[in-house]
Each structure stands twice: as structure tokens, then as C-alpha cells.
CSV table of C-alpha atoms in Angstrom, one decimal:
chain,number,residue,atom,x,y,z
A,1,MET,CA,36.4,-0.4,12.2
A,2,ASP,CA,37.1,1.4,15.3
A,3,PHE,CA,35.0,0.2,18.2
A,4,SER,CA,36.9,2.3,21.1
A,5,GLY,CA,35.2,5.4,22.6
A,6,LYS,CA,31.6,6.4,22.8
A,7,PRO,CA,29.0,4.5,21.0
A,8,VAL,CA,28.2,5.7,17.4
A,9,LEU,CA,24.6,6.1,16.2
A,10,TYR,CA,24.0,6.2,12.3
A,11,SER,CA,20.9,8.2,12.2
A,12,TYR,CA,18.9,10.4,9.8
A,13,PHE,CA,17.1,13.3,11.8
A,14,ARG,CA,13.5,12.4,10.4
A,15,SER,CA,13.9,9.1,10.5
A,16,SER,CA,11.2,7.4,13.0
A,17,CYS,CA,13.4,4.5,13.7
A,18,SER,CA,16.3,6.6,14.5
A,19,TRP,CA,14.4,8.6,16.7
A,20,ARG,CA,13.1,5.7,18.7
A,21,VAL,CA,16.9,4.9,19.4
A,22,ARG,CA,17.6,8.3,20.3
A,23,ILE,CA,14.9,8.5,22.9
A,24,ALA,CA,16.4,5.4,24.4
A,25,LEU,CA,19.8,6.8,24.5
A,26,ALA,CA,18.7,9.8,26.1
A,27,LEU,CA,16.3,8.4,28.8
A,28,LYS,CA,19.4,6.0,29.7
A,29,GLY,CA,21.9,8.8,30.0
A,30,ILE,CA,24.2,7.3,27.3
A,31,ALA,CA,26.6,9.6,25.7
A,32,TYR,CA,27.1,8.8,21.9
A,33,ASP,CA,28.3,10.3,18.9
A,34,GLN,CA,26.0,10.7,15.7
A,35,GLU,CA,27.0,9.8,12.2
A,36,PRO,CA,24.3,11.4,10.0
A,37,VAL,CA,23.1,9.5,6.8
A,38,ASN,CA,21.0,11.6,4.5
A,39,LEU,CA,18.3,9.2,3.0
A,40,LEU,CA,17.9,11.7,0.2
A,41,LYS,CA,21.0,13.3,-0.7
A,42,ASP,CA,23.3,11.7,-3.4
A,43,GLY,CA,20.5,9.2,-4.2
A,44,GLY,CA,20.6,8.2,-0.7
A,45,GLN,CA,23.7,7.8,1.6
A,46,GLN,CA,22.2,4.4,2.8
A,47,PHE,CA,23.2,2.9,-0.3
A,48,SER,CA,26.9,4.0,-0.4
A,49,THR,CA,29.5,1.0,-0.2
A,50,GLU,CA,30.8,2.7,3.0
A,51,PHE,CA,27.3,2.3,4.6
A,52,GLN,CA,26.8,-1.1,3.5
A,53,ALA,CA,29.5,-2.5,5.4
A,54,VAL,CA,27.8,-0.9,8.6
A,55,ASN,CA,24.3,-2.1,7.8
A,56,PRO,CA,23.8,-4.5,4.8
A,57,MET,CA,20.0,-3.5,4.7
A,58,GLN,CA,20.9,0.0,3.8
A,59,GLN,CA,18.8,1.5,6.7
A,60,VAL,CA,19.0,3.8,9.7
A,61,PRO,CA,19.4,3.3,12.7
A,62,ALA,CA,22.7,1.4,13.3
A,63,LEU,CA,24.4,1.6,16.5
A,64,LYS,CA,28.4,0.7,17.0
A,65,ILE,CA,28.4,-0.2,20.9
A,66,ASP,CA,30.3,-2.6,22.8
A,67,GLY,CA,32.4,-4.0,19.9
A,68,ILE,CA,29.4,-4.9,17.7
A,69,ILE,CA,27.4,-3.2,15.3
A,70,LEU,CA,23.4,-3.4,15.8
A,71,SER,CA,20.7,-2.6,13.2
A,72,GLN,CA,16.9,-2.4,13.5
A,73,SER,CA,15.8,-0.1,16.2
A,74,LEU,CA,13.7,-2.7,18.6
A,75,ALA,CA,16.8,-5.0,18.6
A,76,ILE,CA,19.1,-1.9,19.7
A,77,ILE,CA,16.5,-0.9,22.2
A,78,GLN,CA,16.2,-4.4,23.8
A,79,TYR,CA,20.1,-4.7,23.7
A,80,LEU,CA,20.4,-1.4,25.8
A,81,GLU,CA,17.6,-2.5,28.0
A,82,GLU,CA,19.4,-5.9,28.8
A,83,THR,CA,23.1,-4.2,29.2
A,84,ARG,CA,22.0,-0.9,30.7
A,85,PRO,CA,18.8,-1.7,32.7
A,86,ASN,CA,18.2,1.7,34.3
A,87,PRO,CA,15.8,3.2,33.9
A,88,ARG,CA,13.9,0.5,32.8
A,89,LEU,CA,11.8,0.5,29.2
A,90,LEU,CA,10.1,-2.9,29.6
A,91,PRO,CA,7.6,-3.0,32.6
A,92,GLN,CA,8.6,-5.7,35.4
A,93,ASP,CA,5.2,-7.2,35.2
A,94,LEU,CA,5.3,-9.9,32.4
A,95,LYS,CA,1.7,-9.3,31.2
A,96,LYS,CA,2.6,-5.4,30.8
A,97,ARG,CA,5.8,-6.2,29.5
A,98,ALA,CA,4.0,-8.3,26.7
A,99,GLN,CA,1.7,-5.3,26.1
A,100,ALA,CA,4.6,-3.0,25.6
A,101,ARG,CA,6.0,-5.3,23.2
A,102,MET,CA,2.9,-5.7,21.5
A,103,ILE,CA,2.2,-1.9,20.9
A,104,SER,CA,5.9,-1.5,19.7
A,105,ASP,CA,5.4,-4.2,17.3
A,106,HIS,CA,1.9,-2.9,16.1
A,107,ILE,CA,3.6,0.4,15.1
A,108,VAL,CA,7.1,-1.0,14.0
A,109,SER,CA,5.5,-3.6,11.8
A,110,GLY,CA,2.0,-2.8,11.2
A,111,ILE,CA,2.1,1.0,10.6
A,112,GLN,CA,5.5,2.6,10.0
A,113,PRO,CA,6.9,0.3,7.1
A,114,LEU,CA,3.9,0.9,4.9
A,115,GLN,CA,4.6,4.9,4.9
A,116,ASN,CA,8.2,5.0,5.1
A,117,LEU,CA,10.5,6.5,2.1
A,118,THR,CA,11.1,2.9,0.4
A,119,PHE,CA,7.4,2.3,0.1
A,120,LEU,CA,6.1,5.8,-0.7
A,121,LYS,CA,9.0,5.8,-3.5
A,122,GLN,CA,7.1,2.5,-5.2
A,123,VAL,CA,3.6,4.2,-4.9
A,124,GLY,CA,5.0,7.2,-6.5
A,125,GLY,CA,3.3,10.4,-7.6
A,126,GLU,CA,0.2,12.3,-6.1
A,127,LYS,CA,-0.7,8.8,-4.5
A,128,LYS,CA,1.7,9.1,-1.8
A,129,LEU,CA,-0.1,11.2,0.7
A,130,GLU,CA,-3.5,9.1,0.2
A,131,TRP,CA,-1.3,5.8,0.8
A,132,ALA,CA,0.3,7.1,3.9
A,133,GLN,CA,-2.9,8.7,5.7
A,134,HIS,CA,-4.8,5.3,4.9
A,135,TYR,CA,-2.4,3.0,6.4
A,136,ILE,CA,-1.6,5.4,9.6
A,137,THR,CA,-5.4,5.7,10.1
A,138,CYS,CA,-5.8,2.1,9.8
A,139,GLY,CA,-3.2,1.3,12.4
A,140,PHE,CA,-4.3,4.3,14.6
A,141,LYS,CA,-8.0,3.2,14.7
A,142,ALA,CA,-6.7,-0.3,16.3
A,143,LEU,CA,-3.9,1.4,18.4
A,144,GLU,CA,-6.6,3.9,20.0
A,145,ARG,CA,-8.6,0.8,21.1
A,146,ILE,CA,-5.7,-0.9,22.4
A,147,LEU,CA,-4.4,2.0,24.5
A,148,GLN,CA,-7.7,2.7,26.2
A,149,HIS,CA,-7.1,-0.6,28.0
A,150,THR,CA,-3.6,-0.2,28.6
A,151,ALA,CA,-3.0,3.3,29.2
A,152,GLY,CA,-2.2,5.3,32.1
A,153,ARG,CA,-0.4,8.7,31.5
A,154,TYR,CA,1.9,6.8,29.1
A,155,CYS,CA,1.2,3.8,26.7
A,156,ILE,CA,1.6,1.3,29.7
A,157,GLY,CA,0.5,2.7,32.8
A,158,ASP,CA,2.4,5.6,34.3
A,159,GLU,CA,5.8,4.4,33.4
A,160,VAL,CA,7.6,5.4,30.2
A,161,SER,CA,8.0,2.2,28.1
A,162,MET,CA,9.2,1.0,24.7
A,163,ALA,CA,6.0,1.5,23.4
A,164,ASP,CA,6.1,5.1,24.2
A,165,LEU,CA,9.6,5.4,22.1
A,166,CYS,CA,7.5,3.7,19.1
A,167,LEU,CA,4.4,6.0,19.6
A,168,VAL,CA,5.6,9.6,19.6
A,169,PRO,CA,7.6,9.4,16.2
A,170,GLN,CA,4.8,7.7,14.6
A,171,VAL,CA,2.5,10.6,15.8
A,172,TYR,CA,5.0,12.9,14.0
A,173,ASN,CA,4.8,11.0,11.0
A,174,ALA,CA,1.0,11.3,11.2
A,175,GLU,CA,1.3,15.1,11.3
A,176,ARG,CA,3.5,15.1,8.8
A,177,PHE,CA,1.4,13.3,6.3
A,178,LYS,CA,-1.8,15.3,7.3
A,179,VAL,CA,-3.7,12.6,9.4
A,180,ASP,CA,-6.7,14.3,11.3
A,181,LEU,CA,-5.9,13.0,15.0
A,182,ALA,CA,-8.8,14.5,16.3
A,183,PRO,CA,-10.5,10.6,16.5
A,184,TYR,CA,-7.6,9.6,18.5
A,185,PRO,CA,-8.0,11.5,21.9
A,186,THR,CA,-5.9,8.5,23.7
A,187,ILE,CA,-2.9,8.6,21.3
A,188,THR,CA,-2.9,12.6,21.2
A,189,ARG,CA,-3.1,12.8,25.1
A,190,ILE,CA,-0.2,10.2,25.2
A,191,ASN,CA,2.2,11.9,22.7
A,192,LYS,CA,1.5,15.4,24.6
A,193,ALA,CA,2.5,14.0,27.9
A,194,LEU,CA,5.7,12.4,26.4
A,195,LEU,CA,6.6,15.4,24.4
A,196,GLU,CA,7.0,17.4,27.8
A,197,LEU,CA,9.7,14.8,28.9
A,198,GLU,CA,13.4,16.1,28.1
A,199,ALA,CA,14.6,12.8,26.7
A,200,PHE,CA,11.9,13.1,24.0
A,201,GLN,CA,12.6,16.7,23.2
A,202,VAL,CA,16.6,16.5,23.1
A,203,SER,CA,16.1,13.5,20.6
A,204,HIS,CA,13.4,15.2,18.4
A,205,PRO,CA,14.2,15.8,14.7
A,206,CYS,CA,14.1,19.5,15.1
A,207,ARG,CA,17.2,19.1,17.4
A,208,GLN,CA,19.6,16.9,15.5
A,209,PRO,CA,23.0,17.6,14.0
A,210,ASP,CA,21.7,17.1,10.6
A,211,THR,CA,18.6,18.9,10.9
A,212,PRO,CA,18.0,21.3,7.9
A,213,ALA,CA,18.2,25.1,9.2
A,214,GLU,CA,14.7,25.8,8.1
A,215,LEU,CA,13.3,22.9,10.2
A,216,ARG,CA,15.3,23.8,13.7
A,217,ALA,CA,13.4,24.3,16.7
């Protein structure tokens, strides 16, 4: 496997986990190539023998960088943070840093997995929407309360952090699943502020190499 040249991100345009990493790469100004993995086509390209060699978990994202392949979005983001620390995505203050990790984990472990493609396939049929709405709503109720204590302009004060990279894709998912966001004014306000930033715009699902024509911005 060739590791020379630019980093390569294995990504799917609408994958919220992939979007988190695309935001981090954009914020840190890291040029990279994309290798799209269509999670729906051919029964799911993530299940191909070729992609299993990249990530045995058969999930996106995966990032080929510095002679290694990393999977799991937070592991990738934290590696980028440790090897390319500017601009920083984890606050210097240790309490704020812990809060950024807490909010990230809340979304990455407590909300997103319960409404992702794998789970919804198991739920099946008409219950998919109801299932996704239920778990996003439960998660957002808690997240709204947490953010009321930690937020400034963004999730943790006025600096963009790893928590923000997790929040925006999750709000996008909530909108896809027709969740009423009116009860979550803090989440809505932060999301709007973040979507004004270039890194969040260029990494958006509507602007990716594999975005279908009808969904392009």
C-alpha cells in the first residue's frame, strides 16, 4: 500500500463521522485526497475485500497518513491535533479540554451510533424514522442542558473545538430525520455560527467529490 504523497481520506459524503474529519483537515489546512466509499452502492462498498484491508471494521472514515492508516473519527482528530497542533482543537485549559472531550463522546457514543445506517437496517421498515428521532431527541435534551453551561459562541467558549466538529454533523442528521430543533436553542445557535466558517462549508456533504448531482450546493 502506497503511503507516499498527500494523506488519503476514505469517506462517504453523507457520513457524519467522515464529516468530522473533513472539518479537522480543513481547519488545520491539511491538503488531502479523497477516496469515496459508497455505503449504499453494490450492497455497501465498505464490505469489499479491498476496503477491509484499509479498515477491518468496514466503516468510514479511514485516513492514510504518515505511514499509517487510522480509523475512528476521534482517534484521527486527536492524532491530527497531536502532530499538527495549530490551530488547536482541544482547549489549553484542562477543565475545558475535558468538557470538549465529554461533549464529543456524548455525540459520538451516545447519539450517532443509535441512528446510523447499520442500526437502522436492523430496525427496518417504517420504524426507522421513529427510532432515529427518539434517540436524537433524547441525546439533544441532555446536550442542550450541558451546552448551557459550557458554550460561548461555540460549544466550549469562543474557540472552535473538537466538540464543534461533532455537533454540526449531528445537527445535519437531526434535520435529515426531521427532528424538531425548536426545543434546542443553544444547539441551533451554535450550529448556525459554525456553519458560517469556511472549514465547515468546504467539508459539507453537499460539496464532496461523491455528492450526487441532485444534492449538490
